[in-house]
XYZ file of C-alpha atoms in Angstrom:
365
model
C -269.853 1.014 -60.696
C -272.648 0.914 -58.321
C -271.354 0.904 -54.681
C -272.188 -2.251 -52.747
C -274.908 -2.043 -50.420
C -274.352 -2.225 -46.586
C -276.773 -3.948 -44.410
C -277.866 -1.987 -41.330
C -276.947 -4.649 -39.207
C -273.202 -4.496 -40.564
C -273.067 -0.951 -40.094
C -274.063 -1.276 -36.630
C -271.156 -3.794 -36.131
C -268.713 -1.668 -37.806
C -270.122 1.455 -35.555
C -269.298 -0.734 -32.657
C -265.994 -2.077 -33.348
C -265.045 1.460 -34.137
C -266.189 2.830 -30.839
C -264.500 0.056 -29.068
C -261.218 0.842 -30.733
C -261.252 4.426 -29.697
C -262.250 3.390 -26.170
C -259.203 1.097 -26.164
C -257.157 3.845 -27.286
C -258.403 6.213 -24.662
C -257.803 3.616 -22.095
C -254.495 2.795 -23.127
C -252.974 5.792 -21.379
C -254.589 5.156 -17.923
C -253.599 1.437 -17.735
C -252.515 0.652 -14.475
C -248.625 0.211 -13.619
C -247.131 -2.261 -10.914
C -243.924 -0.770 -9.218
C -241.554 -3.475 -7.993
C -239.209 -2.885 -5.416
C -236.337 -5.503 -5.499
C -233.920 -3.531 -3.178
C -235.593 -1.164 -0.648
C -236.739 -0.747 2.749
C -239.440 -3.313 1.623
C -239.167 -5.351 -1.435
C -242.364 -6.241 -3.127
C -244.716 -5.124 -5.785
C -246.749 -1.857 -5.071
C -249.951 -0.654 -7.016
C -248.851 3.112 -6.880
C -246.141 5.239 -7.124
C -246.140 7.105 -3.479
C -245.984 3.455 -2.063
C -243.036 2.533 -3.934
C -240.949 5.889 -3.411
C -241.144 5.251 0.163
C -239.168 2.127 0.056
C -236.845 3.548 -1.970
C -236.102 7.164 -1.369
C -233.173 7.872 0.392
C -232.281 4.052 0.292
C -228.633 3.181 -0.680
C -228.447 0.970 -3.953
C -232.274 0.747 -4.434
C -233.378 -0.998 -7.289
C -236.910 -0.603 -8.741
C -238.979 -0.269 -11.869
C -242.688 -0.194 -12.952
C -244.305 -2.747 -14.932
C -247.940 -3.057 -16.877
C -248.747 -6.414 -15.269
C -248.333 -7.831 -11.568
C -246.780 -11.029 -12.945
C -243.802 -9.275 -14.490
C -243.337 -6.955 -11.374
C -243.298 -10.067 -9.299
C -240.762 -11.703 -11.774
C -238.685 -8.617 -11.251
C -238.841 -8.921 -7.563
C -237.935 -12.501 -7.687
C -235.295 -12.282 -10.281
C -236.759 -14.564 -12.788
C -237.749 -11.704 -15.256
C -236.701 -12.176 -18.801
C -234.502 -9.674 -20.826
C -235.117 -11.258 -24.218
C -235.969 -7.882 -25.635
C -234.770 -5.332 -23.089
C -236.158 -1.724 -22.888
C -232.591 -0.354 -22.403
C -229.045 -1.082 -22.947
C -226.652 -0.046 -20.056
C -223.365 0.815 -21.656
C -220.500 0.800 -18.986
C -217.395 2.668 -20.638
C -215.294 2.872 -17.301
C -216.047 0.384 -14.557
C -215.074 -2.905 -13.290
C -215.953 -4.899 -16.347
C -216.841 -2.592 -19.207
C -219.554 -3.782 -21.676
C -223.173 -3.738 -22.390
C -225.520 -4.568 -19.924
C -229.211 -5.600 -20.368
C -230.492 -4.983 -17.040
C -229.523 -1.850 -14.482
C -228.454 -4.101 -11.625
C -225.775 -5.922 -13.594
C -224.536 -2.352 -14.707
C -224.816 -1.092 -11.390
C -222.420 -3.766 -9.978
C -219.708 -2.497 -12.304
C -219.807 1.119 -11.207
C -220.954 1.426 -7.857
C -217.790 2.111 -5.655
C -215.797 2.890 -8.923
C -213.769 6.081 -9.269
C -215.358 8.441 -11.713
C -217.291 5.749 -13.612
C -218.704 6.522 -17.307
C -221.976 4.953 -17.864
C -224.965 5.762 -20.056
C -228.541 4.056 -21.253
C -229.335 3.791 -24.847
C -232.558 2.503 -26.498
C -230.432 0.014 -29.092
C -227.425 -2.267 -28.367
C -225.565 -0.634 -31.395
C -225.529 2.690 -29.574
C -224.393 1.052 -26.407
C -221.334 -0.772 -27.853
C -220.305 2.325 -29.784
C -220.161 4.306 -26.445
C -218.240 1.526 -24.949
C -215.677 1.098 -27.988
C -215.234 5.137 -27.861
C -214.009 4.642 -24.374
C -211.595 2.021 -25.249
C -209.993 4.389 -27.899
C -208.865 7.099 -24.756
C -207.884 3.870 -22.722
C -207.225 5.053 -19.048
C -207.893 8.771 -19.543
C -211.563 8.374 -19.687
C -211.685 7.760 -16.097
C -210.829 11.637 -15.728
C -214.062 12.749 -17.720
C -217.159 13.994 -16.077
C -219.832 11.266 -15.360
C -222.913 10.761 -17.709
C -225.769 9.736 -15.703
C -229.168 8.292 -17.149
C -229.672 5.874 -14.127
C -229.066 5.725 -10.532
C -225.806 5.420 -8.944
C -224.039 5.205 -5.700
C -221.063 6.861 -6.645
C -218.614 6.697 -3.400
C -215.560 6.581 -4.883
C -213.700 3.376 -5.022
C -210.418 1.447 -5.677
C -208.616 2.629 -8.807
C -205.218 1.721 -10.487
C -204.114 5.554 -10.580
C -202.670 6.667 -7.333
C -203.800 10.120 -5.827
C -201.730 12.843 -7.207
C -199.005 14.460 -4.952
C -198.337 17.665 -5.699
C -200.116 20.676 -7.833
C -199.301 23.736 -8.899
C -199.978 26.554 -6.498
C -203.468 27.987 -6.463
C -205.688 30.016 -4.155
C -206.657 27.818 -1.452
C -207.212 27.593 2.270
C -204.678 26.387 4.369
C -204.476 24.329 7.714
C -205.467 26.238 10.559
C -202.640 27.578 12.346
C -203.917 26.707 16.061
C -203.503 22.929 16.981
C -206.116 22.246 19.890
C -208.456 19.603 19.077
C -211.855 20.235 18.139
C -211.414 24.065 17.854
C -213.037 26.190 15.177
C -211.056 28.682 13.228
C -212.540 31.375 11.138
C -210.477 32.514 7.896
C -209.697 36.301 7.428
C -210.346 37.731 4.030
C -206.416 37.851 3.901
C -205.852 34.443 4.602
C -208.790 33.355 2.092
C -206.905 35.372 -0.451
C -203.481 33.953 0.165
C -201.717 31.819 -2.794
C -201.114 28.735 -1.287
C -201.043 24.889 -2.414
C -204.279 23.276 -3.748
C -205.042 20.520 -1.275
C -203.764 17.161 -3.109
C -204.122 14.197 -0.892
C -201.673 13.111 1.637
C -198.377 13.632 3.153
C -197.946 10.321 4.969
C -198.427 10.579 8.817
C -199.379 14.402 8.955
C -202.487 16.161 9.291
C -205.108 14.930 6.900
C -206.966 17.832 4.988
C -210.575 16.809 4.271
C -213.032 19.340 2.502
C -216.611 18.377 3.170
C -220.177 19.814 1.480
C -223.760 19.025 1.152
C -226.228 19.815 -1.713
C -229.984 19.761 -1.774
C -231.781 20.509 -4.883
C -234.999 21.950 -4.228
C -234.128 22.274 -0.408
C -237.122 22.955 1.520
C -239.697 21.850 -1.041
C -241.554 18.513 -1.424
C -239.443 16.147 -3.537
C -236.118 17.726 -2.844
C -233.079 15.399 -3.486
C -229.574 15.813 -1.701
C -226.211 14.798 -2.161
C -223.101 14.425 0.110
C -219.381 15.277 -0.993
C -216.205 14.885 0.481
C -212.826 15.630 -1.229
C -209.329 14.423 0.016
C -207.710 15.230 -2.987
C -207.510 15.091 -6.975
C -208.257 11.498 -8.182
C -208.299 10.609 -4.485
C -210.008 6.850 -3.881
C -211.498 8.282 -0.801
C -213.458 11.215 -2.568
C -217.228 10.634 -1.857
C -219.973 11.680 -3.848
C -223.156 10.084 -3.362
C -226.859 10.806 -2.809
C -228.306 11.408 1.058
C -229.659 8.383 2.960
C -232.945 8.871 4.479
C -236.259 10.229 3.876
C -235.320 13.851 4.900
C -233.417 15.414 2.153
C -232.467 18.452 3.677
C -229.312 20.867 3.127
C -228.220 20.634 6.708
C -228.642 17.012 6.861
C -226.359 16.618 3.778
C -223.643 18.952 5.325
C -223.542 16.977 8.460
C -223.671 13.512 6.954
C -220.851 14.948 4.596
C -218.711 15.499 7.916
C -219.795 11.993 9.446
C -218.445 10.411 5.979
C -215.259 11.975 6.304
C -214.573 11.068 9.725
C -215.480 7.208 8.959
C -212.999 7.367 6.197
C -210.364 9.196 8.242
C -207.987 6.754 10.124
C -208.801 7.135 14.073
C -205.405 7.668 14.919
C -204.774 10.319 12.068
C -205.136 14.009 12.798
C -207.496 15.782 10.403
C -208.497 19.157 9.573
C -212.109 19.161 8.234
C -212.935 22.355 5.872
C -216.785 23.135 5.803
C -218.831 25.950 4.587
C -221.347 25.317 7.079
C -221.355 27.129 10.255
C -224.459 25.465 11.446
C -222.907 21.799 11.091
C -219.421 23.055 13.086
C -221.300 24.714 15.726
C -223.466 21.521 16.004
C -220.539 19.076 16.758
C -218.217 21.642 18.458
C -220.216 24.155 20.483
C -224.039 23.622 20.837
C -224.261 19.940 21.618
C -222.571 20.498 25.082
C -225.702 22.135 26.289
C -227.858 19.829 24.190
C -226.556 16.800 25.664
C -226.791 18.258 29.186
C -230.459 18.988 28.565
C -231.355 15.645 27.449
C -231.330 16.710 23.757
C -233.687 19.428 24.135
C -233.042 23.160 22.743
C -233.269 26.038 24.881
C -236.644 26.383 23.820
C -237.601 22.856 25.198
C -237.744 21.526 21.579
C -235.954 17.992 20.226
C -232.810 18.846 18.779
C -233.028 18.795 14.910
C -230.549 16.403 13.294
C -229.894 14.440 16.555
C -229.122 11.501 15.289
C -226.110 12.909 12.732
C -224.777 15.127 15.545
C -224.602 12.226 18.346
C -222.737 9.929 15.696
C -220.018 12.717 14.828
C -219.454 13.808 18.310
C -219.144 10.200 19.377
C -216.437 9.568 16.255
C -214.606 12.670 17.586
C -214.629 11.846 21.309
C -213.386 8.463 20.111
C -210.299 10.135 18.232
C -209.752 12.140 21.197
C -209.395 9.329 23.353
C -206.527 8.053 21.247
C -204.844 11.681 21.509
C -206.159 12.273 17.899
C -206.911 15.857 16.919
C -210.002 16.830 14.987
C -209.926 20.441 13.799
C -212.862 22.056 12.167
C -212.310 25.264 9.886
C -215.141 27.211 8.298
C -214.864 28.588 4.807
C -216.653 30.916 2.964
C -218.562 29.104 0.554
C -218.583 29.771 -3.604
C -215.395 31.941 -2.605
C -213.366 30.085 -5.278
C -211.426 27.999 -2.843
C -210.506 24.588 -4.875
C -210.976 22.284 -2.144
C -214.500 23.640 -1.269
C -215.248 23.862 -4.950
C -214.326 20.315 -5.473
C -216.350 19.047 -2.575
C -219.336 21.368 -3.917
C -219.120 19.345 -7.202
C -219.307 15.918 -5.425
C -222.229 16.740 -3.391
C -224.153 18.258 -6.560
C -223.369 15.525 -8.489
C -224.675 12.835 -5.981
C -227.854 14.705 -5.578
C -228.225 14.573 -9.635
C -227.619 11.054 -9.677
C -230.184 10.302 -7.012
C -232.502 12.392 -8.908
C -231.752 10.813 -12.201
C -232.636 7.523 -10.459
C -236.035 8.459 -9.150
C -236.930 9.950 -12.604
C -235.806 6.827 -14.069
C -238.495 4.804 -12.027
C -241.159 7.371 -12.205
């Protein structure tokens, strides 16, 4: 059969259409994105990721998302966005109200401040519902499972129906310092570190609080580093803290100091406390070095501004407030990564806080 002849004009039209389609495919990947910041330093719509990042990095509870059009981004910021066909389904297995949510802010309300929340994002509702149902089968025990994070979380531990454990079997741990002078730093000997003592488990009412603090910075010292804060009062203790570091400077030293600050914020003003830290820098800042820094208008011996002055001042002010009430605040240095249970737990909380913050940043990129 003879092939139909195609006129030169039609050939040209087909060629033009093919070229147009190819061009459209090439451009599709470079289409602009609009970054909507619903909760951040300055909510609004931003044309590039770096401007958006400035508003959300280190901002506690930041809510943000990218969109292909300015109209969709505006709707997200104003709260009028439609979720008829959500891109993700957020399954909350352990939280205030377990279930499936079609937007992250709604899911976040169920997990923020909840002790050991468990949640995950899925591409389909069926997968999300299956994840939630799996949690119901194991009941309350799900709260003891490690957190699975695909989205941002402020994981400062909150109230929980299960009370803190009171007793634990014996394990290698650091005990309270022997001396009772307020504010003094005590260093563990190798013998003390190796001694078999009770693992820290929370509280004997009215006695000395034992609080373990740590900080972690993923990529410390490098551009794009993300830090986390860990405070450990005891297993399943509702006061435990695991959260991302607030602020633009995501350094390990700031995370370590912030952990101490958070511990003193949570500890009752009239309750004696021993704070265990593996950061010599942090302990010296708030027990020794600050004395001369304050006399010298917060300048170092080299006449340079003191690093992390804001945190040091806040911690010292809290310690002095406690001292006026006759409350002791003792700092004890621990060797890091030496298998001390309290230090290990605080480190895990800090690392998890950093990972949660890092996951949130990646989610929005």
